[in-house]
């Protein structure tokens, strides 16, 4: 593969700009005492925090779409989420995603390189997994994933990162609309059906989820997402299955990034600690829907079935389109039947909170899958750099 | 400017009123353009003299001649100049309901007629037209109140009785209203009103499963239309389309015990399955009350939600039925009425377009 040239490395890289004097003075440091961060420290120190605030860090893939940058990204994950990581290690690692002066250009360059075959798709997936594992917000995860949406090799993972979300701004419905337009794959189908059952309270989606879970080989994160839908219904042993499946997905990376386990466990415990209550709230939200709206479809379908009788007066058949009143009623009924914002606000908010936690864990699990694959595929014959030693050498324990 | 009319014929306003009345009396699927033009010019002269009645009459004459857009604009200007006069508001409501697409203008018509009612309360015509406008705009409870108010003022008012009966049938789920609808059509025939009342009768007959009679009633309602005459086709099609939707809705009323569960989707519907799941949850809570209590779930609350869901869905059926069939009726009935019938005398009286003795 040809290594693309990196424009911002041809002159002085932006992260080598000196830190502002006021910032240094505030922290009691000289300007020379602020390092350029390539890898996070464990634990963090004052000069590193100043460096992060002063933009003296090499962002994700800042040195080009190369293997060493992919390895550096994985190493920063280990440093941010490792056993001895700083309390705010995840935040610091997330801060390395983009640089203020060059924005998302390094990731755009990675996306171009992946599309042109100059870099493997795995690097792009590492970039997406980076934000997912660190628990980025919907917006941040989406802004990274959006860059990789156009490339056929990375579009699937990117689209899942973009569309499976909506909890941060109660934009479930908008995310669902995007999800519906995605090309069908088992993972996107599971996500769509999960939205329909958990958030739109449609029983038909639950049945389809059961069918797809038993008939299709799902990736572990999708299988876990489907299980979280069964948990809402109050299925026996579902709680245990949720925990054990999450553990299985995390197992290959648990020792390297244990803080992800902790974060997932926290969300899971919060989500599943009162199954009966969750089921009750979900059913309450379901009961608050306008079920009568379904009748409009029934009546209009029955009206359409009687087209052949419409030969009154002139003997001519009446065109099949409904009246304006019927069209408007059907449109309104469609809105009501897909109502995410049911009147029972307490119940809806509790279900939404569960959904938010599940979505967060889901993205972490997808990230863990990618992380484990990257560890396998990028493993060197003999670790040489600091990052490699951290990942595959004796420093792999974090 | 010299007035167009001499003192022998009275004032321009009087001349306009006489011309408008002539147009009303000679109405045959519309008025002669010459008469309406005469009325419009006479009212224009009256308006130039500062008569608000002249402004209203000029707009109404133009609306009856087909220029509803110009009439609406004139009436808005008139309302801006004379906000305390009921006439322009009534005229605006009437003109908007005579549009070919009344549903699109129903909200504005309802607003105008509400304003007219505030200025001139206890006028039967305003109340009944308001009922029609509110029905077309989907405010069924207010429509029922207006129709009832019109009936209180004039128990013989056919239009008010028609809207009341339709609202009772589709919005109230009262199947006894079917009889009223059928009787009303026969009475309208006796009063030489246009046959459009048979459209309401068709609904009543279909609701009580007299399917053949309903078909005949529909034919009677569109009988004045010429077969194959293209300009009249939209009226006929609208009536037939509405009847098709009545057939899709089926006989009976929306919340009748034998049909409402089927209509919301039967055994596989979200309604039925949510209810079953709630029942199962209630049983689970009854089996393990301590756990239910710990998780904040109470059997009584579950039962309350089941009851509430059923009540809301039953009520919702009526709302949706009204949305489909009452608005659909307004969509078919109002254009047909404005085509076959001129505005009634009470309409002109409510607009102030009448001559007072003495």
Coordinates of N, CA, C and O in Angstrom, one line a residue, chain A residues 121-247:
Chain A
X121 N -9.7 -1.4 6.0 CA -11.0 -0.9 6.6 C -10.9 -1.0 8.2 O -11.6 -0.3 8.9
X122 N -10.1 -1.9 8.6 CA -10.0 -2.1 10.1 C -9.5 -0.8 10.8 O -10.0 -0.6 11.9
X123 N -8.7 0.0 10.1 CA -8.3 1.2 10.8 C -9.5 2.1 11.0 O -9.6 2.8 12.1
X124 N -10.4 2.2 10.0 CA -11.6 3.0 10.2 C -12.4 2.5 11.3 O -13.0 3.2 12.1
X125 N -12.5 1.2 11.4 CA -13.4 0.5 12.4 C -12.7 0.8 13.8 O -13.5 0.9 14.8
X126 N -11.4 0.9 13.8 CA -10.8 1.2 15.1 C -11.1 2.6 15.5 O -11.4 2.9 16.7
X127 N -11.2 3.5 14.6 CA -11.5 4.9 14.9 C -13.0 5.0 15.5 O -13.2 5.7 16.4
X128 N -13.9 4.2 14.8 CA -15.3 4.2 15.3 C -15.3 3.6 16.7 O -15.9 4.1 17.7
X129 N -14.6 2.4 16.9 CA -14.6 1.7 18.1 C -14.0 2.6 19.2 O -14.4 2.5 20.4
X130 N -13.0 3.4 18.9 CA -12.4 4.3 19.8 C -13.4 5.2 20.5 O -13.5 5.2 21.8
X131 N -14.3 5.8 19.7 CA -15.3 6.6 20.4 C -16.4 5.8 21.1 O -16.9 6.2 22.2
X132 N -16.7 4.6 20.5 CA -17.7 3.8 21.2 C -17.3 3.3 22.5 O -18.0 3.3 23.5
X133 N -16.0 2.8 22.6 CA -15.5 2.2 23.8 C -15.4 3.3 24.9 O -15.5 3.0 26.1
X134 N -15.1 4.5 24.5 CA -14.9 5.5 25.5 C -16.2 6.2 25.9 O -16.2 7.1 26.7
X135 N -17.3 5.7 25.4 CA -18.6 6.2 25.8 C -18.9 7.5 25.3 O -19.5 8.4 26.0
X136 N -18.5 7.8 24.1 CA -18.8 9.1 23.5 C -20.3 9.4 23.4 O -21.1 8.4 23.3
X137 N -20.6 10.7 23.3 CA -22.1 11.0 23.2 C -22.5 10.6 21.8 O -21.7 10.4 20.9
X138 N -23.8 10.6 21.6 CA -24.4 10.3 20.2 C -23.7 11.2 19.2 O -23.4 10.7 18.1
X139 N -23.6 12.5 19.5 CA -23.2 13.5 18.6 C -21.7 13.2 18.2 O -21.3 13.2 17.0
X140 N -20.9 12.9 19.2 CA -19.4 12.7 18.9 C -19.2 11.4 18.2 O -18.4 11.3 17.2
X141 N -19.9 10.4 18.6 CA -19.8 9.1 17.9 C -20.2 9.2 16.4 O -19.6 8.7 15.5
X142 N -21.3 10.0 16.3 CA -21.9 10.2 14.9 C -20.9 11.0 14.1 O -20.7 10.7 12.9
X143 N -20.3 12.0 14.7 CA -19.4 12.9 13.9 C -18.2 12.1 13.4 O -17.7 12.4 12.3
X144 N -17.8 11.2 14.2 CA -16.6 10.3 13.7 C -17.1 9.3 12.6 O -16.5 9.2 11.6
X145 N -18.2 8.6 13.0 CA -18.7 7.6 12.1 C -19.1 8.1 10.7 O -18.9 7.5 9.7
X146 N -19.7 9.3 10.7 CA -20.2 9.9 9.5 C -19.1 10.0 8.4 O -19.4 9.8 7.2
X147 N -17.8 10.1 8.8 CA -16.7 10.2 7.9 C -16.5 8.9 7.1 O -15.9 8.9 6.0
X148 N -16.9 7.8 7.7 CA -16.6 6.5 7.1 C -17.9 5.9 6.5 O -17.8 4.7 6.1
X149 N -18.9 6.7 6.4 CA -20.2 6.1 5.9 C -20.1 5.8 4.4 O -20.8 4.9 4.0
X150 N -19.3 6.6 3.7 CA -19.4 6.5 2.2 C -18.6 5.3 1.7 O -18.9 4.8 0.6
X151 N -17.7 4.8 2.5 CA -16.8 3.7 2.0 C -17.6 2.4 2.2 O -18.1 2.1 3.3
X152 N -17.7 1.6 1.1 CA -18.5 0.3 1.3 C -17.9 -0.6 2.4 O -18.7 -1.3 3.0
X153 N -16.6 -0.6 2.6 CA -16.1 -1.6 3.6 C -16.4 -1.1 5.0 O -16.4 -2.0 5.9
X154 N -16.6 0.1 5.2 CA -16.8 0.6 6.6 C -18.2 1.1 6.8 O -18.5 1.5 8.0
X155 N -19.0 1.2 5.8 CA -20.3 1.8 5.9 C -21.2 1.1 6.9 O -22.0 1.7 7.7
X156 N -21.1 -0.2 7.0 CA -22.0 -1.0 7.9 C -21.8 -0.6 9.3 O -22.7 -0.2 10.0
X157 N -20.5 -0.6 9.7 CA -20.2 -0.3 11.1 C -20.5 1.2 11.4 O -21.0 1.5 12.5
X158 N -20.2 2.0 10.4 CA -20.4 3.5 10.6 C -21.9 3.8 10.7 O -22.3 4.6 11.6
X159 N -22.7 3.1 9.9 CA -24.1 3.4 10.0 C -24.7 2.9 11.3 O -25.6 3.6 11.8
X160 N -24.3 1.8 11.8 CA -24.8 1.4 13.1 C -24.4 2.4 14.1 O -25.2 2.7 15.0
X161 N -23.2 2.9 14.1 CA -22.7 3.9 15.1 C -23.6 5.1 15.0 O -23.8 5.8 16.0
X162 N -24.0 5.5 13.8 CA -24.7 6.7 13.6 C -26.2 6.5 14.0 O -26.8 7.3 14.7
X163 N -26.8 5.4 13.5 CA -28.2 5.3 13.7 C -28.7 4.8 15.0 O -29.8 5.1 15.5
X164 N -27.9 3.9 15.6 CA -28.4 3.3 16.9 C -28.0 4.3 18.0 O -26.9 4.4 18.5
X165 N -29.0 5.1 18.3 CA -28.8 6.2 19.3 C -30.0 7.0 19.4 O -31.1 6.6 18.9
X166 N -29.9 8.2 19.9 CA -31.0 9.1 20.0 C -31.4 9.4 21.4 O -32.3 10.2 21.7
X167 N -30.8 8.7 22.4 CA -31.1 8.9 23.8 C -30.7 10.3 24.3 O -31.3 10.8 25.2
X168 N -29.6 10.8 23.8 CA -29.0 12.0 24.4 C -30.0 13.2 24.2 O -30.1 14.1 25.1
X169 N -30.6 13.3 23.1 CA -31.5 14.4 22.8 C -33.0 13.9 22.5 O -33.7 14.6 21.8
X170 N -33.3 12.8 23.0 CA -34.6 12.2 22.8 C -35.0 12.2 21.3 O -36.0 12.6 20.9
X171 N -34.0 11.8 20.5 CA -34.2 11.8 19.0 C -34.3 10.4 18.5 O -33.9 10.0 17.5
X172 N -35.0 9.5 19.4 CA -35.2 8.1 19.0 C -35.8 8.0 17.6 O -35.4 7.2 16.8
X173 N -36.9 8.8 17.5 CA -37.7 8.7 16.3 C -36.9 9.0 15.0 O -37.0 8.3 14.0
X174 N -36.1 10.0 15.1 CA -35.2 10.4 13.9 C -34.2 9.3 13.6 O -34.0 9.0 12.5
X175 N -33.7 8.8 14.7 CA -32.7 7.7 14.5 C -33.4 6.5 13.9 O -32.8 5.8 13.0
X176 N -34.6 6.2 14.3 CA -35.3 5.1 13.8 C -35.5 5.3 12.3 O -35.4 4.3 11.5
X177 N -35.9 6.5 11.9 CA -36.2 6.8 10.5 C -34.9 6.5 9.7 O -35.0 5.9 8.6
X178 N -33.7 6.9 10.2 CA -32.5 6.6 9.5 C -32.2 5.1 9.4 O -31.8 4.6 8.4
X179 N -32.5 4.5 10.5 CA -32.3 3.0 10.6 C -33.1 2.3 9.6 O -32.7 1.3 9.0
X180 N -34.3 2.7 9.4 CA -35.2 2.1 8.5 C -34.8 2.1 7.1 O -35.1 1.3 6.2
X181 N -34.0 3.2 6.8 CA -33.5 3.3 5.4 C -32.2 2.6 5.1 O -31.7 2.6 4.0
X182 N -31.6 2.0 6.1 CA -30.4 1.3 5.9 C -30.6 0.0 5.1 O -31.6 -0.6 5.2
X183 N -29.6 -0.4 4.3 CA -29.7 -1.7 3.7 C -29.8 -2.8 4.7 O -29.1 -2.7 5.8
X184 N -30.6 -3.8 4.4 CA -30.9 -4.8 5.4 C -29.7 -5.7 5.7 O -29.1 -6.2 4.7
X185 N -29.3 -5.9 6.9 CA -28.3 -6.8 7.3 C -28.8 -7.3 8.7 O -29.6 -6.7 9.3
X186 N -28.4 -8.5 9.1 CA -28.9 -9.0 10.4 C -28.7 -8.0 11.5 O -29.7 -7.7 12.3
X187 N -27.6 -7.3 11.6 CA -27.3 -6.3 12.7 C -28.3 -5.1 12.6 O -28.8 -4.7 13.6
X188 N -28.5 -4.6 11.4 CA -29.4 -3.5 11.2 C -30.9 -3.9 11.5 O -31.6 -3.1 12.1
X189 N -31.2 -5.1 11.1 CA -32.6 -5.6 11.3 C -32.8 -5.7 12.8 O -33.9 -5.3 13.3
X190 N -31.8 -6.3 13.5 CA -32.0 -6.4 15.0 C -32.2 -5.0 15.6 O -33.0 -4.8 16.4
X191 N -31.3 -4.1 15.2 CA -31.4 -2.7 15.8 C -32.8 -2.1 15.5 O -33.4 -1.5 16.4
X192 N -33.2 -2.3 14.2 CA -34.5 -1.7 13.9 C -35.7 -2.3 14.7 O -36.5 -1.6 15.3
X193 N -35.6 -3.6 14.8 CA -36.7 -4.3 15.6 C -36.6 -4.0 17.1 O -37.6 -3.9 17.7
X194 N -35.4 -3.8 17.5 CA -35.2 -3.4 18.9 C -35.9 -2.0 19.2 O -36.6 -1.9 20.1
X195 N -35.7 -1.1 18.3 CA -36.3 0.2 18.4 C -37.9 0.0 18.4 O -38.6 0.7 19.1
X196 N -38.3 -0.8 17.5 CA -39.8 -1.0 17.3 C -40.4 -1.6 18.6 O -41.5 -1.2 18.9
X197 N -39.7 -2.5 19.2 CA -40.3 -3.2 20.3 C -40.1 -2.3 21.6 O -41.0 -2.0 22.3
X198 N -38.8 -1.9 21.9 CA -38.5 -1.3 23.1 C -39.1 0.1 23.2 O -39.7 0.6 24.1
X199 N -39.0 0.8 22.1 CA -39.4 2.3 22.1 C -40.8 2.6 21.4 O -41.4 3.5 21.8
X200 N -41.1 1.7 20.4 CA -42.5 2.0 19.8 C -43.5 0.9 20.3 O -44.6 1.0 19.9
X201 N -43.1 0.0 21.2 CA -43.9 -0.9 21.8 C -44.8 -1.7 20.8 O -46.0 -1.8 20.9
X202 N -44.1 -2.3 19.8 CA -44.9 -3.1 18.8 C -44.5 -4.6 19.1 O -43.4 -5.0 19.0
X203 N -45.6 -5.4 19.3 CA -45.4 -6.8 19.6 C -44.9 -7.6 18.4 O -44.2 -8.6 18.5
X204 N -45.3 -7.1 17.2 CA -44.8 -7.8 16.0 C -43.3 -7.8 15.9 O -42.7 -8.8 15.5
X205 N -42.7 -6.7 16.4 CA -41.2 -6.6 16.3 C -40.6 -7.6 17.3 O -39.6 -8.2 17.0
X206 N -41.3 -7.8 18.4 CA -40.7 -8.8 19.4 C -40.7 -10.2 18.8 O -39.7 -10.9 18.9
X207 N -41.8 -10.5 18.1 CA -41.8 -11.8 17.4 C -40.7 -12.0 16.4 O -40.0 -13.0 16.3
X208 N -40.5 -10.9 15.6 CA -39.5 -11.0 14.6 C -38.1 -11.1 15.2 O -37.2 -11.7 14.7
X209 N -37.9 -10.4 16.3 CA -36.6 -10.5 17.0 C -36.4 -11.9 17.5 O -35.3 -12.4 17.4
X210 N -37.4 -12.6 18.0 CA -37.3 -14.0 18.4 C -36.9 -14.8 17.2 O -36.0 -15.7 17.3
X211 N -37.6 -14.6 16.1 CA -37.3 -15.4 14.9 C -35.9 -15.2 14.4 O -35.1 -16.1 14.1
X212 N -35.5 -13.9 14.3 CA -34.1 -13.6 13.8 C -33.0 -14.1 14.8 O -32.0 -14.6 14.3
X213 N -33.3 -14.1 16.0 CA -32.3 -14.6 17.0 C -32.1 -16.1 16.9 O -31.0 -16.6 17.1
X214 N -33.2 -16.8 16.6 CA -33.1 -18.3 16.5 C -32.6 -18.7 15.2 O -32.0 -19.8 15.1
X215 N -33.0 -18.0 14.1 CA -32.6 -18.5 12.8 C -31.3 -18.0 12.2 O -30.8 -18.5 11.3
X216 N -30.8 -16.8 12.7 CA -29.7 -16.2 12.1 C -28.5 -16.2 13.0 O -28.7 -16.0 14.2
X217 N -27.3 -16.3 12.4 CA -26.1 -16.2 13.2 C -25.8 -14.7 13.4 O -25.4 -14.0 12.4
X218 N -26.0 -14.2 14.6 CA -25.8 -12.8 14.8 C -24.5 -12.5 15.4 O -23.9 -13.4 16.1
X219 N -23.9 -11.3 15.2 CA -22.7 -11.0 15.9 C -23.0 -10.8 17.4 O -24.2 -10.5 17.7
X220 N -22.1 -11.0 18.3 CA -22.4 -11.1 19.7 C -23.1 -9.8 20.2 O -24.0 -9.9 21.0
X221 N -22.7 -8.6 19.7 CA -23.3 -7.4 20.2 C -24.8 -7.3 19.8 O -25.6 -6.9 20.6
X222 N -25.1 -7.8 18.6 CA -26.5 -7.7 18.1 C -27.3 -8.8 18.9 O -28.4 -8.5 19.2
X223 N -26.7 -9.9 19.1 CA -27.4 -10.9 19.9 C -27.7 -10.4 21.3 O -28.8 -10.6 21.9
X224 N -26.8 -9.7 21.8 CA -27.0 -9.1 23.2 C -28.1 -8.0 23.1 O -28.9 -8.0 24.0
X225 N -28.1 -7.2 22.1 CA -29.1 -6.2 21.9 C -30.5 -6.9 21.9 O -31.5 -6.4 22.5
X226 N -30.6 -8.0 21.1 CA -31.9 -8.7 21.0 C -32.3 -9.2 22.4 O -33.4 -9.1 22.8
X227 N -31.3 -9.7 23.1 CA -31.6 -10.2 24.5 C -32.1 -9.1 25.4 O -33.0 -9.4 26.2
X228 N -31.6 -7.9 25.2 CA -32.1 -6.8 26.0 C -33.5 -6.5 25.7 O -34.3 -5.9 26.6
X229 N -34.0 -6.8 24.5 CA -35.4 -6.6 24.2 C -36.2 -7.7 24.8 O -37.3 -7.4 25.3
X230 N -35.7 -8.9 24.9 CA -36.5 -10.0 25.6 C -36.6 -9.7 27.1 O -37.6 -10.1 27.7
X231 N -35.6 -9.0 27.6 CA -35.6 -8.7 29.0 C -36.8 -7.8 29.3 O -37.4 -8.0 30.4
X232 N -37.0 -6.9 28.4 CA -38.2 -6.0 28.7 C -39.5 -6.7 28.8 O -40.4 -6.3 29.5
X233 N -39.6 -7.8 28.0 CA -40.8 -8.6 28.1 C -40.9 -9.4 29.3 O -42.0 -9.9 29.6
X234 N -39.8 -9.5 30.1 CA -39.8 -10.3 31.3 C -39.6 -11.7 31.1 O -40.1 -12.6 31.8
X235 N -38.8 -12.1 30.1 CA -38.5 -13.5 29.9 C -37.6 -14.1 31.0 O -36.7 -13.4 31.5
X236 N -37.9 -15.3 31.3 CA -37.1 -16.0 32.4 C -35.7 -16.1 32.0 O -35.3 -16.3 30.8
X237 N -34.8 -15.9 32.9 CA -33.3 -16.1 32.7 C -32.7 -15.0 31.8 O -31.6 -15.1 31.5
X238 N -33.5 -14.1 31.4 CA -33.0 -13.1 30.4 C -31.9 -12.2 31.1 O -30.9 -11.9 30.4
X239 N -32.1 -11.9 32.3 CA -31.1 -11.1 33.0 C -29.8 -11.8 33.1 O -28.7 -11.2 32.8
X240 N -29.8 -13.1 33.4 CA -28.6 -13.9 33.5 C -27.9 -13.9 32.1 O -26.7 -13.8 31.9
X241 N -28.8 -14.1 31.1 CA -28.2 -14.2 29.7 C -27.6 -12.9 29.3 O -26.5 -12.9 28.6
X242 N -28.2 -11.8 29.7 CA -27.7 -10.5 29.3 C -26.3 -10.3 29.9 O -25.4 -9.9 29.2
X243 N -26.2 -10.7 31.2 CA -24.9 -10.5 31.8 C -23.8 -11.5 31.2 O -22.7 -11.0 30.9
X244 N -24.2 -12.7 31.0 CA -23.2 -13.7 30.6 C -22.8 -13.4 29.1 O -21.6 -13.5 28.8
X245 N -23.8 -12.9 28.3 CA -23.4 -12.6 26.9 C -22.4 -11.4 26.9 O -21.5 -11.4 26.1
X246 N -22.7 -10.4 27.7 CA -21.8 -9.2 27.7 C -20.4 -9.6 28.2 O -19.4 -9.2 27.6
X247 N -20.4 -10.5 29.2 CA -19.1 -11.0 29.7 C -18.3 -11.7 28.6 O -17.1 -11.6 28.4

